[in-house]
N, CA and C of each residue as an Amber inpcrd file, in Angstrom:
protein
   681
   0.8330000  -1.1780000   0.0000000   0.0000000   0.0000000   0.0000000
   0.8690000   1.2290000   0.0000000   1.8180000   1.3500000  -0.8780000
   2.7760000   2.4330000  -0.7570000   3.0860000   3.0650000  -2.0910000
   3.3940000   4.3570000  -2.0540000   3.7450000   5.0940000  -3.2520000
   4.9480000   5.9440000  -3.0120000   4.8590000   7.2390000  -3.3410000
   5.9820000   8.1450000  -3.1460000   5.5320000   9.2940000  -2.2690000
   5.5620000   9.1560000  -0.9280000   4.9750000  10.1300000  -0.0310000
   5.7810000  11.4080000   0.0590000   5.0770000  12.4960000   0.3990000
   5.7510000  13.7560000   0.6710000   6.5170000  13.6440000   1.9770000
   7.4820000  14.5220000   2.1720000   8.3470000  14.4010000   3.3390000
   8.1450000  15.5720000   4.3060000   6.9150000  15.7970000   4.7440000
   6.6680000  16.7440000   5.8270000   6.9720000  16.0370000   7.1390000
   6.8560000  16.7700000   8.2750000   7.1580000  16.1540000   9.5620000
   6.0130000  16.3960000  10.5330000   5.7210000  15.3970000  11.3630000
   4.7740000  15.6180000  12.4450000   5.4500000  16.4460000  13.5260000
   4.6230000  17.0660000  14.3670000   5.1820000  18.0650000  15.2770000
   5.1770000  17.6240000  16.7240000   4.6920000  16.4070000  17.0200000
   4.6830000  15.9760000  18.4110000   4.9990000  14.5010000  18.4800000
   5.3090000  14.0240000  19.6890000   5.6080000  12.6130000  19.8730000
   7.0400000  12.3110000  19.4810000   7.3820000  11.0190000  19.3580000
   8.7450000  10.6190000  19.0050000   9.1470000  11.1550000  17.6380000
  10.4350000  11.3010000  17.4170000  10.9140000  11.7880000  16.1300000
  10.4550000  10.8400000  15.0290000   9.7460000  11.3490000  14.0060000
   9.2280000  10.4730000  12.9660000  10.3130000  10.0360000  12.0000000
  10.0330000   8.9670000  11.2990000  10.9400000   8.4660000  10.2770000
  10.1750000   8.3680000   8.9680000  10.8450000   8.2660000   7.8080000
  10.1480000   8.3300000   6.5280000   9.0130000   7.3100000   6.4300000
   7.8840000   7.7700000   5.8980000   6.7180000   6.9010000   5.7620000
   7.0440000   5.7070000   4.8820000   6.4540000   4.5510000   5.2210000
   6.5940000   3.2770000   4.5280000   8.0040000   2.6900000   4.6670000
   9.0090000   3.4960000   4.9770000  10.3030000   2.9650000   5.4020000
  10.3480000   2.9520000   6.9260000   9.2430000   3.3860000   7.5340000
   9.2280000   3.6280000   8.9680000   9.2910000   2.3420000   9.7650000
   9.8450000   2.4690000  10.9710000   9.8540000   1.3310000  11.8820000
   8.4600000   0.7810000  12.1420000   7.4100000   1.6260000  12.3340000
   6.0850000   1.0420000  12.5710000   5.6380000   0.1110000  11.4490000
   5.8910000   0.5020000  10.2110000   5.4810000  -0.3330000   9.0770000
   6.3570000  -1.5740000   8.9740000   7.6690000  -1.3910000   9.0420000
   8.5730000  -2.5400000   8.9470000   8.3260000  -3.5310000  10.0750000
   8.1010000  -3.0350000  11.2780000   7.8610000  -3.9290000  12.4060000
   6.5490000  -4.6860000  12.2420000   5.5280000  -4.0230000  11.7060000
   4.2620000  -4.7050000  11.4740000   4.4280000  -5.8090000  10.4400000
   5.2010000  -5.5610000   9.3880000   5.4240000  -6.5970000   8.3730000
   6.2450000  -7.7480000   8.9410000   7.2420000  -7.4290000   9.7680000
   8.0340000  -8.5050000  10.3930000   7.1520000  -9.4050000  11.2590000
   6.2500000  -8.7680000  12.0010000   5.3670000  -9.5290000  12.8810000
   4.2230000 -10.1960000  12.1270000   3.9010000  -9.6520000  10.9480000
   2.7750000 -10.1700000  10.1830000   1.4310000  -9.7350000  10.7240000
   1.4190000  -8.6760000  11.5540000   0.1650000  -8.2170000  12.1410000
   0.3250000  -6.7740000  12.6400000  -0.8100000  -6.1540000  12.9160000
  -0.8340000  -4.8230000  13.4710000  -0.6640000  -4.8520000  14.9840000
  -1.0240000  -3.7650000  15.6400000  -1.7950000  -2.6590000  15.0820000
  -0.9420000  -1.7000000  14.2370000  -1.5650000  -1.1850000  13.1840000
  -0.9690000  -0.1500000  12.3460000  -2.1250000   0.6590000  11.7730000
  -1.9640000   1.9710000  11.7980000  -3.0500000   2.8600000  11.3940000
  -2.5240000   3.9490000  10.4610000  -3.4400000   4.4900000   9.6400000
  -3.2510000   5.8120000   9.0510000  -3.8750000   6.8150000  10.0200000
  -3.1170000   7.8440000  10.3530000  -3.5840000   8.8380000  11.3210000
  -3.6810000  10.2040000  10.6600000  -4.8540000  10.8040000  10.7330000
  -5.0480000  12.1600000  10.2460000  -4.6030000  13.1590000  11.3040000
  -4.3940000  14.4400000  10.9200000  -3.9810000  15.4440000  11.9150000
  -4.9950000  15.6310000  13.0320000  -6.2790000  15.3390000  12.7760000
  -7.2850000  15.4950000  13.8240000  -7.3170000  14.3180000  14.7890000
  -6.4190000  13.3430000  14.6050000  -6.3380000  12.2030000  15.4980000
  -7.1390000  10.9940000  15.0720000  -7.9530000  11.1380000  14.0200000
  -8.7410000  10.0110000  13.5160000  -7.8100000   8.9210000  13.0050000
  -8.1390000   7.6440000  13.2920000  -7.2940000   6.5190000  12.9260000
  -8.0340000   5.5710000  11.9910000  -7.3670000   5.1470000  10.9240000
  -7.8890000   4.1250000  10.0270000  -7.0480000   2.8700000  10.2090000
  -7.6220000   1.7800000  10.7380000  -6.8350000   0.5440000  10.8940000
  -6.4110000  -0.0170000   9.5430000  -5.1810000  -0.4660000   9.4510000
  -4.6490000  -1.0860000   8.2380000  -4.6080000  -2.6010000   8.4270000
  -4.9560000  -3.3280000   7.3770000  -5.1760000  -4.7760000   7.4720000
  -3.8790000  -5.5330000   7.2070000  -2.9160000  -5.3590000   8.1120000
  -1.5890000  -5.9490000   7.9220000  -1.6770000  -7.4720000   7.8330000
  -2.5290000  -8.0900000   8.6440000  -2.6380000  -9.5430000   8.6270000
  -3.0140000 -10.0500000   7.2460000  -3.9700000  -9.3730000   6.5920000
  -4.3790000  -9.7960000   5.2530000  -3.2710000  -9.5450000   4.2360000
  -2.5710000  -8.4230000   4.3660000  -1.4760000  -8.1410000   3.4370000
  -0.3880000  -9.2100000   3.5060000  -0.1480000  -9.7340000   4.7020000
   0.9460000 -10.6870000   4.9000000   0.5190000 -12.1320000   4.6880000
  -0.7670000 -12.3700000   4.4740000  -1.2620000 -13.7260000   4.2340000
  -1.2080000 -14.0500000   2.7410000  -1.5990000 -15.2550000   2.3990000
  -1.7300000 -15.6100000   0.9890000  -2.9310000 -14.8860000   0.3930000
  -2.9380000 -14.7140000  -0.9130000  -4.0700000 -14.0830000  -1.5920000
  -5.3600000 -14.8280000  -1.2590000  -6.3900000 -14.0770000  -0.8630000
  -7.6500000 -14.6980000  -0.4870000  -8.5980000 -14.7490000  -1.6900000
  -9.8340000 -15.1710000  -1.4490000 -10.7840000 -15.3560000  -2.5500000
 -11.0570000 -14.0370000  -3.2760000 -11.1640000 -12.9290000  -2.5260000
 -11.3950000 -11.6290000  -3.1610000 -10.2030000 -11.2280000  -4.0310000
  -8.9890000 -11.4640000  -3.5310000  -7.7890000 -11.1780000  -4.3170000
  -7.7590000 -12.0060000  -5.5990000  -8.0650000 -13.2970000  -5.4710000
  -7.9970000 -14.1900000  -6.6240000  -9.0400000 -13.8120000  -7.6720000
 -10.1880000 -13.2640000  -7.2310000 -11.1800000 -12.7950000  -8.1940000
 -10.6400000 -11.6320000  -9.0140000  -9.8280000 -10.7790000  -8.3870000
  -9.1710000  -9.6920000  -9.1170000  -8.1460000 -10.2650000 -10.0910000
  -7.3090000 -11.1670000  -9.6120000  -6.2490000 -11.7190000 -10.4520000
  -6.8180000 -12.4770000 -11.6410000  -7.9690000 -13.0850000 -11.4700000
  -8.5910000 -13.8010000 -12.5710000  -9.0510000 -12.8960000 -13.6900000
  -9.1610000 -11.6160000 -13.4270000  -9.5690000 -10.6480000 -14.4520000
  -8.3770000 -10.0060000 -15.1600000  -7.1640000 -10.2690000 -14.6860000
  -5.9770000  -9.6740000 -15.2940000  -5.7450000 -10.2320000 -16.6930000
  -5.2050000  -9.3810000 -17.5530000  -4.8010000  -9.8010000 -18.8930000
  -3.3550000  -9.3790000 -19.1240000  -2.6180000 -10.1850000 -19.8410000
  -1.2400000  -9.8510000 -20.1790000  -0.3480000  -9.7640000 -18.9580000
   0.8500000  -9.1950000 -19.1280000   1.7570000  -9.0150000 -17.9950000
   1.1760000  -8.0180000 -16.9980000   1.4270000  -8.2470000 -15.7050000
   0.7580000  -7.5000000 -14.6350000   1.7870000  -6.7070000 -13.8310000
   1.4820000  -5.4410000 -13.5720000   2.2790000  -4.5900000 -12.6980000
   1.4600000  -4.3080000 -11.4440000   1.9900000  -4.7040000 -10.2810000
   1.3240000  -4.4770000  -8.9990000   1.9600000  -3.2640000  -8.3390000
   1.2260000  -2.1530000  -8.3290000   1.7350000  -0.8850000  -7.7990000
   1.4680000  -0.8300000  -6.2960000   2.5210000  -0.6490000  -5.5200000
   2.3970000  -0.7050000  -4.0680000   2.1530000  -2.1290000  -3.6190000
   3.0290000  -3.0290000  -4.0570000   2.7980000  -4.4730000  -3.8690000
   2.8990000  -4.9140000  -2.4180000   3.4660000  -4.0630000  -1.5320000
   3.5940000  -4.4470000  -0.1360000   4.4000000  -5.7270000   0.0070000
   4.0140000  -6.6170000   0.9440000   4.7980000  -7.8290000   1.1730000
   4.6020000  -8.9120000   0.1160000   3.7860000  -8.6430000  -0.9130000
   3.8630000  -9.4670000  -2.1170000   2.8560000 -10.5760000  -2.3010000
   1.6880000 -10.5160000  -1.6390000   0.7720000 -11.6470000  -1.7880000
   0.2290000 -11.7670000  -3.2090000  -0.0350000 -10.6370000  -3.8780000
  -0.5760000 -10.6940000  -5.2350000   0.5040000 -11.1130000  -6.2300000
   1.6980000 -10.5750000  -6.0360000   2.8100000 -10.9110000  -6.9250000
   3.1240000 -12.4000000  -6.8610000   3.1770000 -12.9390000  -5.6520000
   3.5300000 -14.3490000  -5.5300000   2.4090000 -15.2540000  -6.0240000
   1.1520000 -14.8470000  -5.8360000   0.0510000 -15.6580000  -6.3610000
   0.1060000 -15.7240000  -7.8760000   0.3940000 -14.6090000  -8.5210000
   0.5060000 -14.6120000  -9.9860000   1.7210000 -15.4100000 -10.4430000
   2.8350000 -15.2530000  -9.7360000   4.0470000 -15.9810000 -10.1100000
   3.8270000 -17.4870000 -10.0100000   3.1280000 -17.9270000  -8.9740000
   2.8690000 -19.3650000  -8.8210000   2.0360000 -19.9190000  -9.9700000
   1.1900000 -19.0630000 -10.5410000   0.3540000 -19.5160000 -11.6580000
   1.0500000 -19.3750000 -13.0000000   2.3050000 -18.8960000 -12.9830000
   3.0730000 -18.7750000 -14.2150000   2.8250000 -17.4970000 -14.9900000
   2.1590000 -16.5090000 -14.3630000   1.8750000 -15.2600000 -15.0580000
   3.0630000 -14.3100000 -14.9310000   3.3820000 -13.5580000 -15.9970000
   4.4280000 -12.5330000 -15.8840000   3.9340000 -11.3790000 -15.0180000
   4.7010000 -11.0550000 -13.9690000   4.2570000 -10.0460000 -13.0170000
   5.4670000  -9.3750000 -12.3800000   5.3140000  -8.0870000 -12.0790000
   6.3200000  -7.3140000 -11.3660000   5.6140000  -6.4950000 -10.3020000
   6.1430000  -6.5090000  -9.0910000   5.6620000  -5.6410000  -8.0350000
   6.6190000  -4.4890000  -7.8240000   6.0780000  -3.3320000  -7.4800000
   6.9160000  -2.1820000  -7.1080000   6.4140000  -1.6340000  -5.7760000
   7.3510000  -1.1530000  -4.9670000   7.0130000  -0.5940000  -3.6630000
   8.1660000   0.2860000  -3.2170000   7.8550000   1.2730000  -2.3730000
   8.9060000   2.1590000  -1.8570000   9.4110000   1.7330000  -0.4850000
   8.8890000   0.6340000   0.0500000   9.3040000   0.1560000   1.3690000
  10.3100000  -0.9810000   1.2130000  11.5550000  -0.7890000   1.6340000
  12.5780000  -1.8260000   1.4390000  12.1990000  -3.1730000   2.0500000
  11.6440000  -3.1810000   3.2640000  11.3330000  -4.4630000   3.8920000
  10.2120000  -5.1770000   3.1530000   9.2360000  -4.4230000   2.6290000
   8.1540000  -5.0300000   1.8610000   8.6920000  -5.6910000   0.5940000
   9.5800000  -4.9950000  -0.1050000  10.1620000  -5.5500000  -1.3250000
  10.9790000  -6.8000000  -1.0070000  11.7590000  -6.7470000   0.0730000
  12.5600000  -7.9140000   0.4670000  11.6640000  -9.0990000   0.7880000
  10.5520000  -8.8390000   1.4590000   9.6450000  -9.9380000   1.7960000
   9.0090000 -10.5240000   0.5470000   8.5890000  -9.6690000  -0.3850000
   8.0010000 -10.1610000  -1.6330000   8.9980000 -11.0210000  -2.3970000
  10.2560000 -10.5840000  -2.4480000  11.2740000 -11.3740000  -3.1320000
  11.5280000 -12.6920000  -2.4130000  11.5150000 -12.6450000  -1.0850000
  11.7430000 -13.8550000  -0.3110000  10.6740000 -14.9010000  -0.5190000
   9.4830000 -14.4760000  -0.9060000   8.3890000 -15.4050000  -1.1830000
   8.3910000 -15.9000000  -2.6260000   9.3910000 -15.4620000  -3.3870000
   9.5120000 -15.9300000  -4.7670000   8.9660000 -14.9820000  -5.8110000
   8.5440000 -13.7760000  -5.3840000   8.0400000 -12.7960000  -6.3370000
   9.1550000 -11.9280000  -6.8930000   8.8620000 -11.2580000  -7.9910000
   9.7790000 -10.2880000  -8.5770000   9.2920000  -8.9000000  -8.2000000
  10.1280000  -8.1330000  -7.5160000   9.7200000  -6.8250000  -7.0260000
  10.8960000  -5.8640000  -7.0740000  10.5760000  -4.5960000  -7.3190000
  11.5770000  -3.5350000  -7.3720000  11.2650000  -2.4810000  -6.3200000
  12.3210000  -1.9070000  -5.7530000  12.1930000  -0.7910000  -4.8240000
  12.0520000   0.4760000  -5.6700000  10.8150000   0.8280000  -5.9520000
  10.5740000   1.9010000  -6.9100000   9.2070000   2.5360000  -6.6460000
   9.0840000   3.8380000  -6.8610000   7.8070000   4.5290000  -6.8410000
   7.1370000   4.3980000  -8.2070000   5.8220000   4.4480000  -8.2190000
   5.0900000   4.4140000  -9.4870000   5.4420000   5.6180000 -10.3520000
   5.9170000   6.6940000  -9.7280000   6.2520000   7.8970000 -10.4890000
   7.7020000   7.8990000 -10.9790000   8.4660000   6.8660000 -10.6360000
   9.8140000   6.7020000 -11.1610000   9.7560000   6.0500000 -12.5370000
  10.8390000   6.1330000 -13.3330000  10.8970000   5.3430000 -14.5600000
  10.7840000   3.8520000 -14.2300000   9.9830000   3.1290000 -15.0140000
   9.7130000   1.7220000 -14.7330000   9.9400000   0.8640000 -15.9640000
  10.2770000  -0.4060000 -15.7760000  10.4080000  -1.3100000 -16.9270000
   9.0700000  -1.4670000 -17.6470000   9.1080000  -1.6050000 -18.9550000
   7.9230000  -1.9580000 -19.7240000   6.8640000  -0.8860000 -19.8000000
   7.2380000   0.3760000 -19.6480000   6.2160000   1.4260000 -19.7050000
   5.4870000   1.3890000 -21.0390000   4.1580000   1.4400000 -20.9690000
   3.3280000   1.3860000 -22.1640000   3.0670000  -0.0050000 -22.6750000
   3.5570000  -1.0410000 -21.9500000   3.3890000  -2.4120000 -22.4380000
   2.7360000  -3.3380000 -21.4130000   2.3470000  -2.8200000 -20.2600000
   1.7050000  -3.6730000 -19.2650000   0.2550000  -3.9340000 -19.6560000
  -0.1500000  -5.1950000 -19.5730000  -1.5270000  -5.5360000 -19.8980000
  -2.4980000  -5.1640000 -18.8030000  -2.0510000  -5.2500000 -17.5410000
  -2.8890000  -4.9290000 -16.3920000  -2.0370000  -4.2530000 -15.3170000
  -2.6500000  -3.3180000 -14.6120000  -2.0340000  -2.6740000 -13.4530000
  -2.9750000  -2.8680000 -12.2670000  -2.4130000  -3.2310000 -11.1160000
  -3.1750000  -3.3910000  -9.8880000  -2.9430000  -2.2000000  -8.9610000
  -4.0350000  -1.6670000  -8.4130000  -3.9880000  -0.6920000  -7.3200000
  -4.8820000  -1.2410000  -6.2140000  -4.3260000  -2.1160000  -5.4020000
  -5.0700000  -2.7980000  -4.3470000  -4.9330000  -2.0570000  -3.0150000
  -5.7860000  -2.4540000  -2.0520000  -5.6140000  -2.0450000  -0.6480000
  -5.5790000  -0.5330000  -0.4750000  -6.3770000   0.1840000  -1.2650000
  -6.4200000   1.6340000  -1.1320000  -5.3310000   2.3730000  -1.8680000
  -4.5640000   1.7000000  -2.7220000  -3.4320000   2.3470000  -3.3770000
  -3.8310000   3.3570000  -4.4420000  -5.1340000   3.4790000  -4.7400000
  -5.5820000   4.5990000  -5.5660000  -5.2630000   5.9180000  -4.8630000
  -4.9750000   5.8520000  -3.5670000  -4.6520000   7.0510000  -2.7990000
  -3.2160000   7.4960000  -2.8820000  -2.3480000   6.7280000  -3.5360000
  -0.9240000   7.0710000  -3.5990000  -0.7300000   8.4880000  -4.1300000
   0.0190000   9.2830000  -3.4010000   0.3520000  10.6370000  -3.8220000
  -0.6910000  11.6770000  -3.4700000  -1.8940000  11.2340000  -3.0940000
  -2.9210000  12.1730000  -2.6780000  -3.6720000  12.8540000  -3.7980000
  -3.3990000  12.4990000  -5.0600000  -4.0840000  13.1240000  -6.1980000
  -4.4490000  12.0300000  -7.1920000  -5.6740000  11.4960000  -7.1230000
  -6.0520000  10.3870000  -8.0050000  -5.9440000  10.7130000  -9.4860000
  -6.1910000  11.9590000  -9.8670000  -6.1090000  12.3180000 -11.2840000
  -4.6850000  12.1360000 -11.8060000  -3.7060000  12.5590000 -11.0240000
  -2.3050000  12.4060000 -11.4220000  -1.9360000  10.9290000 -11.4950000
  -2.3750000  10.1460000 -10.5290000  -2.0640000   8.7220000 -10.5310000
  -2.7190000   8.0140000 -11.7090000  -3.9670000   8.3450000 -12.0200000
  -4.6430000   7.7250000 -13.1600000  -3.9350000   8.0470000 -14.4720000
  -3.4380000   9.2670000 -14.6070000  -2.6720000   9.6200000 -15.8030000
  -1.3850000   8.8110000 -15.8860000  -0.7290000   8.6360000 -14.7430000
   0.5180000   7.8660000 -14.7260000   0.2630000   6.4100000 -15.1000000
  -0.8050000   5.8350000 -14.5500000  -1.1230000   4.4440000 -14.8650000
  -1.4650000   4.2970000 -16.3480000  -2.1550000   5.2630000 -16.9190000
  -2.4700000   5.2110000 -18.3480000  -1.1920000   5.0690000 -19.1810000
  -0.1460000   5.7920000 -18.7710000   1.1140000   5.7320000 -19.5130000
   1.8090000   4.3820000 -19.3640000   1.5020000   3.6420000 -18.3030000
   2.1430000   2.3490000 -18.0760000   1.4830000   1.2310000 -18.8640000
   0.1820000   1.3860000 -19.1630000  -0.5840000   0.3170000 -19.7930000
  -0.4490000   0.3240000 -21.3060000  -0.5630000  -0.8640000 -21.8780000
  -0.7040000  -0.9740000 -23.3180000  -2.0720000  -0.4510000 -23.7230000
  -2.2560000   0.0320000 -24.9520000  -3.5960000   0.4510000 -25.3800000
  -4.6150000  -0.6690000 -25.1610000  -5.7270000  -0.3260000 -24.5260000
  -6.7300000  -1.3250000 -24.1960000  -6.4570000  -2.0750000 -22.9170000
  -5.3680000  -1.7230000 -22.1940000  -5.0220000  -2.4120000 -20.9640000
  -5.9960000  -2.1150000 -19.8350000  -5.9270000  -2.9180000 -18.7820000
  -6.8630000  -2.8400000 -17.6650000  -6.1870000  -2.3190000 -16.3950000
  -6.8880000  -1.4250000 -15.7070000  -6.5430000  -1.0470000 -14.3470000
  -7.5630000  -1.6980000 -13.4280000  -7.0880000  -2.4790000 -12.4800000
  -7.9450000  -3.1210000 -11.4880000  -7.6800000  -2.4510000 -10.1520000
  -8.6770000  -1.7100000  -9.6550000  -8.4780000  -0.8490000  -8.4900000
  -9.4780000  -1.2010000  -7.4030000  -8.9960000  -1.1720000  -6.1570000
  -9.8510000  -1.3910000  -5.0010000 -10.2340000  -0.0460000  -4.4030000
 -11.5350000   0.1680000  -4.2310000 -12.0410000   1.4070000  -3.6560000
 -12.1970000   1.2620000  -2.1470000 -12.3980000   2.3960000  -1.4840000
 -12.7070000   2.3730000  -0.0550000 -14.1080000   1.8060000   0.1510000
 -14.3140000   1.1560000   1.2720000 -15.6330000   0.5830000   1.5540000
 -16.6710000   1.6560000   1.8100000 -16.2570000   2.7900000   2.3410000
 -17.1850000   3.8900000   2.6180000 -17.4000000   4.7350000   1.3650000
 -18.5510000   5.4010000   1.2980000 -18.8320000   6.3480000   0.2190000
 -18.1370000   7.6520000   0.5720000 -16.8920000   7.7740000   0.1370000
 -16.0310000   8.8600000   0.6170000 -15.1580000   9.3740000  -0.5090000
 -14.7880000  10.6370000  -0.4090000 -13.7450000  11.2160000  -1.2560000
 -13.0080000  12.2390000  -0.4090000 -11.7500000  11.9570000  -0.1010000
 -10.9640000  12.8850000   0.7000000  -9.5020000  12.8290000   0.2980000
  -8.8530000  13.9720000   0.4280000  -7.4090000  14.0840000   0.2410000
  -6.8590000  14.6830000   1.5270000  -5.9530000  13.9760000   2.1380000
  -5.4950000  14.3570000   3.4690000  -3.9990000  14.1330000   3.6000000
  -3.4380000  14.7430000   4.6450000  -2.0970000  14.3900000   5.0830000
  -2.2440000  13.4270000   6.2450000  -1.5390000  12.3310000   6.1770000
  -1.6250000  11.3000000   7.2080000  -0.2120000  10.8740000   7.5850000
  -0.1220000  10.1180000   8.6610000   1.1180000   9.4340000   8.9960000
   0.7720000   8.0170000   9.3980000   1.7660000   7.1490000   9.4220000
   1.5920000   5.8050000   9.9420000   1.7810000   5.8360000  11.4480000
   0.8990000   5.1440000  12.1600000   0.8860000   5.1790000  13.6240000
   0.7370000   3.7430000  14.1150000   1.6000000   3.3310000  15.0490000
   1.5300000   1.9590000  15.5440000   0.6470000   1.8120000  16.7770000
  -0.0220000   2.8970000  17.1650000  -0.9090000   2.8410000  18.3150000
  -0.2040000   2.8980000  19.6470000   1.1200000   2.9260000  19.6250000
   1.8750000   2.9530000  20.8720000   2.8510000   4.1020000  20.9520000
   2.6700000   5.1030000  20.0900000   3.5430000   6.2740000  20.1130000
   4.4890000   6.3760000  18.9420000   4.6700000   5.2900000  18.1840000
   5.5520000   5.3380000  17.0230000   4.8250000   5.8650000  15.8040000
   5.4050000   6.8630000  15.1460000   4.7890000   7.4720000  13.9680000
   5.8360000   7.7050000  12.8800000   5.3410000   7.7620000  11.6620000
   6.1780000   8.1190000  10.5230000   6.0570000   9.6140000  10.2470000
   6.8000000  10.0780000   9.2570000   6.5540000  11.3990000   8.7000000
   5.1630000  11.4160000   8.0720000   4.6070000  12.6110000   7.9000000
   3.3280000  12.7280000   7.2210000   3.5260000  12.6490000   5.7110000
   2.4740000  12.2390000   5.0230000   2.5030000  12.1580000   3.5660000
   1.0850000  12.3520000   3.0410000   0.9800000  12.6720000   1.7610000
  -0.3080000  12.9280000   1.1380000  -0.9610000  11.6100000   0.7320000
  -2.2540000  11.5040000   0.9940000  -3.0050000  10.2880000   0.6880000
  -4.4140000  10.6750000   0.2780000  -5.0760000   9.8030000  -0.4620000
  -6.4780000  10.0150000  -0.8410000  -7.2660000   8.7540000  -0.5530000
  -8.5430000   8.9270000  -0.2700000  -9.4530000   7.7980000  -0.1060000
 -10.6650000   8.0400000  -0.9990000 -10.9650000   7.0630000  -1.8520000
 -12.0820000   7.1700000  -2.7870000 -12.9840000   5.9610000  -2.6380000
 -14.2730000   6.2010000  -2.4070000 -15.2430000   5.1400000  -2.5180000
 -15.5280000   4.8320000  -3.9800000 -16.4170000   3.8760000  -4.2080000
 -16.7000000   3.4310000  -5.5750000 -17.1960000   4.5640000  -6.4540000
 -18.1700000   5.3410000  -5.9770000 -18.7410000   6.4040000  -6.7940000
 -17.6930000   7.4580000  -7.1350000 -16.8670000   7.8300000  -6.1570000
 -15.8360000   8.8380000  -6.4090000 -14.7840000   8.3210000  -7.3730000
 -14.3890000   7.0680000  -7.2260000 -13.3990000   6.4970000  -8.1400000
 -13.9570000   6.4340000  -9.5550000 -15.2260000   6.0570000  -9.6830000
 -15.8420000   6.0210000 -11.0130000 -15.8600000   7.4140000 -11.6380000
 -16.2090000   8.4300000 -10.8620000 -16.2390000   9.7990000 -11.3910000
 -14.8650000  10.2370000 -11.8650000 -13.8510000  10.0170000 -11.0450000
 -12.4930000  10.4030000 -11.4320000 -12.0590000   9.6700000 -12.6950000
 -12.3520000   8.3810000 -12.7700000 -11.9290000   7.5830000 -13.9220000
 -12.6190000   8.0550000 -15.2000000 -13.9220000   8.2530000 -15.1400000
 -14.6520000   8.6640000 -16.3370000 -14.2390000  10.0610000 -16.7810000
 -13.9890000  10.9560000 -15.8240000 -13.5350000  12.3020000 -16.1690000
 -12.1770000  12.2490000 -16.8610000 -11.3350000  11.2970000 -16.4610000
 -10.0020000  11.1630000 -17.0440000 -10.0040000  10.3430000 -18.3300000
 -11.1760000   9.8980000 -18.7700000 -11.2630000   9.2100000 -20.0440000
 -11.1590000   7.7010000 -19.9820000 -11.2590000   7.1350000 -18.7810000
 -11.2510000   5.6840000 -18.6510000 -12.6580000   5.1350000 -18.8690000
 -12.7270000   3.9280000 -19.3710000 -13.9950000   3.2320000 -19.5160000
 -14.1630000   2.2670000 -18.3480000 -15.2870000   2.3680000 -17.6460000
 -15.5630000   1.4580000 -16.5360000 -16.1120000   0.1570000 -17.1080000
 -15.3220000  -0.9020000 -17.0070000 -15.6840000  -2.1950000 -17.5780000
 -16.5770000  -2.9830000 -16.6360000 -16.2790000  -2.9140000 -15.3370000
 -16.9860000  -3.7560000 -14.3800000 -16.8240000  -3.1780000 -12.9800000
 -17.8650000  -3.3580000 -12.1680000 -17.7980000  -3.0710000 -10.7440000
 -18.2940000  -4.3140000 -10.0040000 -17.6240000  -4.6710000  -8.9050000
 -18.0730000  -5.8050000  -8.1210000 -17.5380000  -5.6850000  -6.6950000
 -18.0930000  -6.4820000  -5.8180000 -17.6240000  -6.5640000  -4.4370000
 -17.3630000  -8.0160000  -4.0900000 -16.3540000  -8.2450000  -3.2740000
 -16.0400000  -9.5820000  -2.7870000 -15.5740000  -9.4530000  -1.3510000
 -16.1790000 -10.2090000  -0.4620000 -15.8550000 -10.1760000   0.9650000
 -15.9290000  -8.7520000   1.5180000 -16.8900000  -7.9960000   1.0220000
 -17.0960000  -6.6380000   1.4900000 -16.1510000  -5.6120000   0.9100000
 -15.2960000  -6.0160000   0.0000000 -14.3200000  -5.1030000  -0.6120000
 -14.7800000  -4.7340000  -2.0300000 -14.9000000  -3.4340000  -2.3420000
 -15.3690000  -3.0090000  -3.6670000 -14.2120000  -2.8290000  -4.6560000
 -14.4590000  -3.2210000  -5.9040000 -13.4360000  -3.1530000  -6.9530000
 -14.0360000  -2.5780000  -8.2290000 -13.1670000  -1.9720000  -9.0280000
 -13.5240000  -1.5110000 -10.3720000 -12.4690000  -1.9850000 -11.3520000
 -12.9330000  -2.4000000 -12.5210000 -12.0470000  -2.6870000 -13.6500000
 -12.2220000  -1.5430000 -14.6570000 -11.1250000  -0.8750000 -14.9710000
 -11.1270000   0.2910000 -15.8530000 -10.2480000  -0.0180000 -17.0680000
 -10.7430000   0.3600000 -18.2340000  -9.9590000   0.1160000 -19.4490000
  -9.3890000   1.4170000 -19.9900000  -8.1340000   1.3490000 -20.3700000
  -7.5000000   2.4960000 -21.0330000  -8.1130000   2.6450000 -22.4080000
  -8.6580000   3.8230000 -22.6900000  -9.2770000   4.0680000 -23.9990000
  -8.3930000   4.9530000 -24.8400000
């Protein structure tokens, strides 16, 4: 669930460390569980599903992977459950993430992953058949329009973006930090949260065609085609 965060600093508590490279995130991945939260400046906390990220791909994940076409790029691959599931099935796939421990874990499970932001130069630009934005990664960078444009450049003409929306009917752009619930925090970074309706609006405004909408295990997804 990671992109290229801004490098502002929180103003209270322990000295923060860079987001997604932070000890709270790395420690949660090492343990395979939370607590880990996104924290807004007003103190509101969004629990992050570290246990699911560190487990094998579940039925909802596999339903997404079954819709992929061509070679697959997993943006913000985290500890690599989607990358390794595709690799086991013999599909060409690459994961990218800005968190060193997440990339190391994905590689350790047999996946191919690079320590890279989606906004960095990437292999195969314009030739990926499918791009994944799972686990809220449509929020990377805090500006969905910019991210959708970037993903368009990565896909082959007619390629698919498979994106997971927020469960709530929401559209917000905020500065958040990672919080372990015990005083450990990262630097703040820009993030966005889009429910299904908001994601559909952004996609259609940017010229994407909405191919399909569905939910699995309470998680909403959209399949968008590059037009």
